[in-house]
mmCIF file of C-alpha atoms in Angstrom:
data_model
loop_
_atom_site.group_PDB
_atom_site.id
_atom_site.type_symbol
_atom_site.label_atom_id
_atom_site.label_comp_id
_atom_site.label_asym_id
_atom_site.label_seq_id
_atom_site.Cartn_x
_atom_site.Cartn_y
_atom_site.Cartn_z
ATOM 1 C CA ARG I 19 -0.011 -0.036 0.007
ATOM 2 C CA ASP I 20 2.950 2.263 0.619
ATOM 3 C CA THR I 21 4.234 2.061 -2.919
ATOM 4 C CA ILE I 22 1.028 2.068 -4.904
ATOM 5 C CA MET I 23 -0.939 5.238 -4.438
ATOM 6 C CA LEU I 24 -4.392 4.898 -6.053
ATOM 7 C CA PHE I 25 -6.500 7.146 -3.954
ATOM 8 C CA ARG I 26 -5.009 10.166 -2.265
ATOM 9 C CA LYS I 27 -6.457 13.289 -0.695
ATOM 10 C CA GLN I 28 -4.629 16.409 -1.599
ATOM 11 C CA SER I 29 -3.566 18.449 1.397
ATOM 12 C CA GLU I 30 -4.998 21.912 1.298
ATOM 13 C CA GLU I 31 -1.771 23.476 2.601
ATOM 14 C CA SER I 32 0.639 22.051 0.109
ATOM 15 C CA ASP I 33 1.129 19.813 -2.880
ATOM 16 C CA ASP I 34 2.879 17.172 -0.708
ATOM 17 C CA PHE I 35 1.185 13.967 0.115
ATOM 18 C CA THR I 36 1.593 11.922 3.259
ATOM 19 C CA ILE I 37 0.490 8.501 4.194
ATOM 20 C CA ASP I 38 -2.191 10.145 6.404
ATOM 21 C CA ASP I 39 -3.749 11.755 3.351
ATOM 22 C CA TRP I 40 -4.513 8.447 1.678
ATOM 23 C CA ASP I 41 -8.116 7.318 1.622
ATOM 24 C CA THR I 42 -7.230 3.725 2.514
ATOM 25 C CA PRO I 43 -10.821 2.454 3.101
ATOM 26 C CA ASP I 44 -11.563 3.288 -0.564
ATOM 27 C CA VAL I 45 -8.419 1.433 -1.650
ATOM 28 C CA ASP I 46 -9.405 -1.590 0.442
ATOM 29 C CA GLU I 47 -12.954 -1.557 -0.848
ATOM 30 C CA TYR I 48 -11.685 -1.226 -4.446
ATOM 31 C CA TYR I 49 -9.316 -4.183 -4.165
ATOM 32 C CA ASN I 50 -11.886 -6.259 -2.258
ATOM 33 C CA THR I 51 -14.358 -5.687 -5.083
ATOM 34 C CA ILE I 52 -11.818 -6.749 -7.718
ATOM 35 C CA LEU I 53 -10.837 -9.828 -5.745
ATOM 36 C CA HIS I 54 -14.455 -10.821 -5.108
ATOM 37 C CA ASN I 55 -15.233 -10.419 -8.765
ATOM 38 C CA GLN I 56 -12.235 -12.494 -9.831
ATOM 39 C CA ALA I 57 -13.144 -15.218 -7.241
ATOM 40 C CA MET I 58 -16.669 -15.322 -8.662
ATOM 41 C CA LYS I 59 -15.285 -15.685 -12.124
ATOM 42 C CA VAL I 60 -13.003 -18.537 -11.099
ATOM 43 C CA MET I 61 -15.751 -20.309 -9.168
ATOM 44 C CA SER I 62 -18.215 -20.057 -12.095
ATOM 45 C CA ASN I 63 -15.631 -21.470 -14.472
ATOM 46 C CA LEU I 64 -14.785 -24.248 -12.060
ATOM 47 C CA ILE I 65 -18.364 -25.245 -11.654
ATOM 48 C CA LEU I 66 -19.005 -25.068 -15.393
ATOM 49 C CA LEU I 67 -16.016 -27.319 -16.075
ATOM 50 C CA SER I 68 -16.768 -29.878 -13.325
ATOM 51 C CA ASN I 69 -19.051 -32.832 -13.986
ATOM 52 C CA GLU I 70 -21.896 -34.103 -11.889
ATOM 53 C CA ALA I 71 -19.885 -36.931 -10.296
ATOM 54 C CA SER I 72 -17.118 -34.669 -9.083
ATOM 55 C CA PHE I 73 -19.492 -31.895 -8.026
ATOM 56 C CA SER I 74 -21.791 -34.173 -6.021
ATOM 57 C CA ARG I 75 -18.914 -35.239 -3.753
ATOM 58 C CA TYR I 76 -18.818 -31.938 -2.132
ATOM 59 C CA PRO I 77 -21.722 -30.540 -0.103
ATOM 60 C CA CYS I 78 -22.979 -27.197 -1.290
ATOM 61 C CA ASN I 79 -25.674 -26.477 1.274
ATOM 62 C CA ASP I 80 -24.414 -22.942 1.868
ATOM 63 C CA LEU I 81 -23.470 -22.263 -1.768
ATOM 64 C CA VAL I 82 -26.900 -21.806 -3.282
ATOM 65 C CA PRO I 83 -28.181 -19.328 -0.647
ATOM 66 C CA SER I 84 -24.905 -17.387 -0.861
ATOM 67 C CA LEU I 85 -25.223 -17.216 -4.634
ATOM 68 C CA LEU I 86 -28.804 -16.072 -4.320
ATOM 69 C CA ASN I 87 -27.695 -13.253 -1.948
ATOM 70 C CA ILE I 88 -25.214 -12.069 -4.533
ATOM 71 C CA MET I 89 -28.034 -12.176 -7.128
ATOM 72 C CA LYS I 90 -30.165 -9.946 -4.907
ATOM 73 C CA ASP I 91 -27.512 -7.232 -5.117
ATOM 74 C CA ALA I 92 -27.488 -7.324 -8.940
ATOM 75 C CA ALA I 93 -28.380 -3.661 -9.317
ATOM 76 C CA CYS I 94 -25.183 -2.632 -7.494
ATOM 77 C CA GLN I 95 -22.887 -5.388 -8.753
ATOM 78 C CA PRO I 96 -24.175 -6.792 -12.026
ATOM 79 C CA GLN I 97 -20.902 -8.470 -13.057
ATOM 80 C CA GLU I 98 -20.742 -10.489 -9.819
ATOM 81 C CA ALA I 99 -24.449 -11.297 -10.174
ATOM 82 C CA TYR I 100 -23.690 -12.575 -13.675
ATOM 83 C CA HIS I 101 -21.001 -14.983 -12.357
ATOM 84 C CA ALA I 102 -23.377 -16.087 -9.556
ATOM 85 C CA CYS I 103 -26.048 -16.722 -12.148
ATOM 86 C CA ARG I 104 -23.616 -18.769 -14.217
ATOM 87 C CA CYS I 105 -22.770 -20.875 -11.098
ATOM 88 C CA LEU I 106 -26.424 -21.374 -10.289
ATOM 89 C CA GLY I 107 -27.224 -22.391 -13.891
ATOM 90 C CA ALA I 108 -24.393 -24.981 -13.908
ATOM 91 C CA ILE I 109 -25.440 -26.349 -10.480
ATOM 92 C CA LEU I 110 -29.084 -26.490 -11.759
ATOM 93 C CA GLN I 111 -27.974 -28.634 -14.699
ATOM 94 C CA MET I 112 -25.962 -31.029 -12.528
ATOM 95 C CA LYS I 113 -28.256 -31.475 -9.544
ATOM 96 C CA TYR I 114 -32.001 -31.669 -9.973
ATOM 97 C CA SER I 115 -32.506 -31.155 -6.246
ATOM 98 C CA THR I 116 -31.198 -27.636 -6.696
ATOM 99 C CA ARG I 117 -34.298 -26.748 -8.621
ATOM 100 C CA ASP I 118 -36.488 -27.505 -5.614
ATOM 101 C CA GLU I 119 -34.153 -25.525 -3.348
ATOM 102 C CA LEU I 120 -34.261 -22.518 -5.708
ATOM 103 C CA LEU I 121 -38.066 -22.642 -5.886
ATOM 104 C CA ARG I 122 -38.280 -22.832 -2.091
ATOM 105 C CA ASN I 123 -36.078 -19.730 -1.801
ATOM 106 C CA ASP I 124 -38.207 -17.657 -4.177
ATOM 107 C CA ALA I 125 -35.429 -17.687 -6.684
ATOM 108 C CA LEU I 126 -37.775 -17.146 -9.560
ATOM 109 C CA ASP I 127 -38.500 -13.618 -8.256
ATOM 110 C CA ILE I 128 -34.793 -12.992 -7.805
ATOM 111 C CA PHE I 129 -34.040 -14.133 -11.354
ATOM 112 C CA GLU I 130 -36.819 -11.999 -12.815
ATOM 113 C CA LYS I 131 -35.384 -8.931 -11.054
ATOM 114 C CA THR I 132 -31.912 -9.726 -12.251
ATOM 115 C CA GLN I 133 -33.229 -10.104 -15.719
ATOM 116 C CA LEU I 134 -34.571 -6.620 -15.520
ATOM 117 C CA VAL I 135 -31.239 -5.329 -14.235
ATOM 118 C CA GLY I 136 -29.602 -7.124 -17.116
ATOM 119 C CA LYS I 137 -31.839 -5.411 -19.621
ATOM 120 C CA CYS I 138 -30.735 -2.068 -18.364
ATOM 121 C CA SER I 139 -27.068 -2.615 -17.798
ATOM 122 C CA HIS I 140 -25.706 -6.174 -18.493
ATOM 123 C CA LEU I 141 -26.766 -8.174 -21.522
ATOM 124 C CA LEU I 142 -25.090 -11.433 -20.375
ATOM 125 C CA LEU I 143 -26.864 -11.242 -17.012
ATOM 126 C CA GLU I 144 -30.170 -10.799 -18.822
ATOM 127 C CA GLU I 145 -29.601 -13.772 -21.059
ATOM 128 C CA GLU I 146 -28.311 -16.039 -18.221
ATOM 129 C CA SER I 147 -31.263 -15.054 -16.025
ATOM 130 C CA GLU I 148 -33.732 -15.720 -18.782
ATOM 131 C CA ARG I 149 -32.149 -19.112 -19.434
ATOM 132 C CA ILE I 150 -32.510 -20.132 -15.805
ATOM 133 C CA ILE I 151 -36.112 -18.778 -15.583
ATOM 134 C CA ASN I 152 -37.017 -20.956 -18.506
ATOM 135 C CA SER I 153 -35.430 -24.050 -16.867
ATOM 136 C CA LEU I 154 -37.207 -23.360 -13.598
ATOM 137 C CA ILE I 155 -40.600 -22.916 -15.223
ATOM 138 C CA CYS I 156 -40.345 -26.075 -17.392
#
């Protein structure tokens, strides 16, 4: 953090900057957002590449509700919601019991809202949400 200065506040008295002038919470939040987005991308790719046999060995009881919570925040973080949507779509294809869990958690409403967010700001999110809505309805 000492060598990379992304966000700094300019001192009113001079043009010099000190470590006290840095807005470190913004830096931390920025990096946390980037890292979380990258982790979601890796997880979605991992789930998409795994097969049903390897995926069913690991319990994912907390995974589906966590992904749904990310989807609920789609208006603020559409890219992360897109990766969560990809994960849920892949899980839905591999495990039929996930469909029942999604329907119990009112996921249809969540996916409809993310589809609307996608229409406004993220085409891939819209398409992925629509695909999952169709698979939940059928």
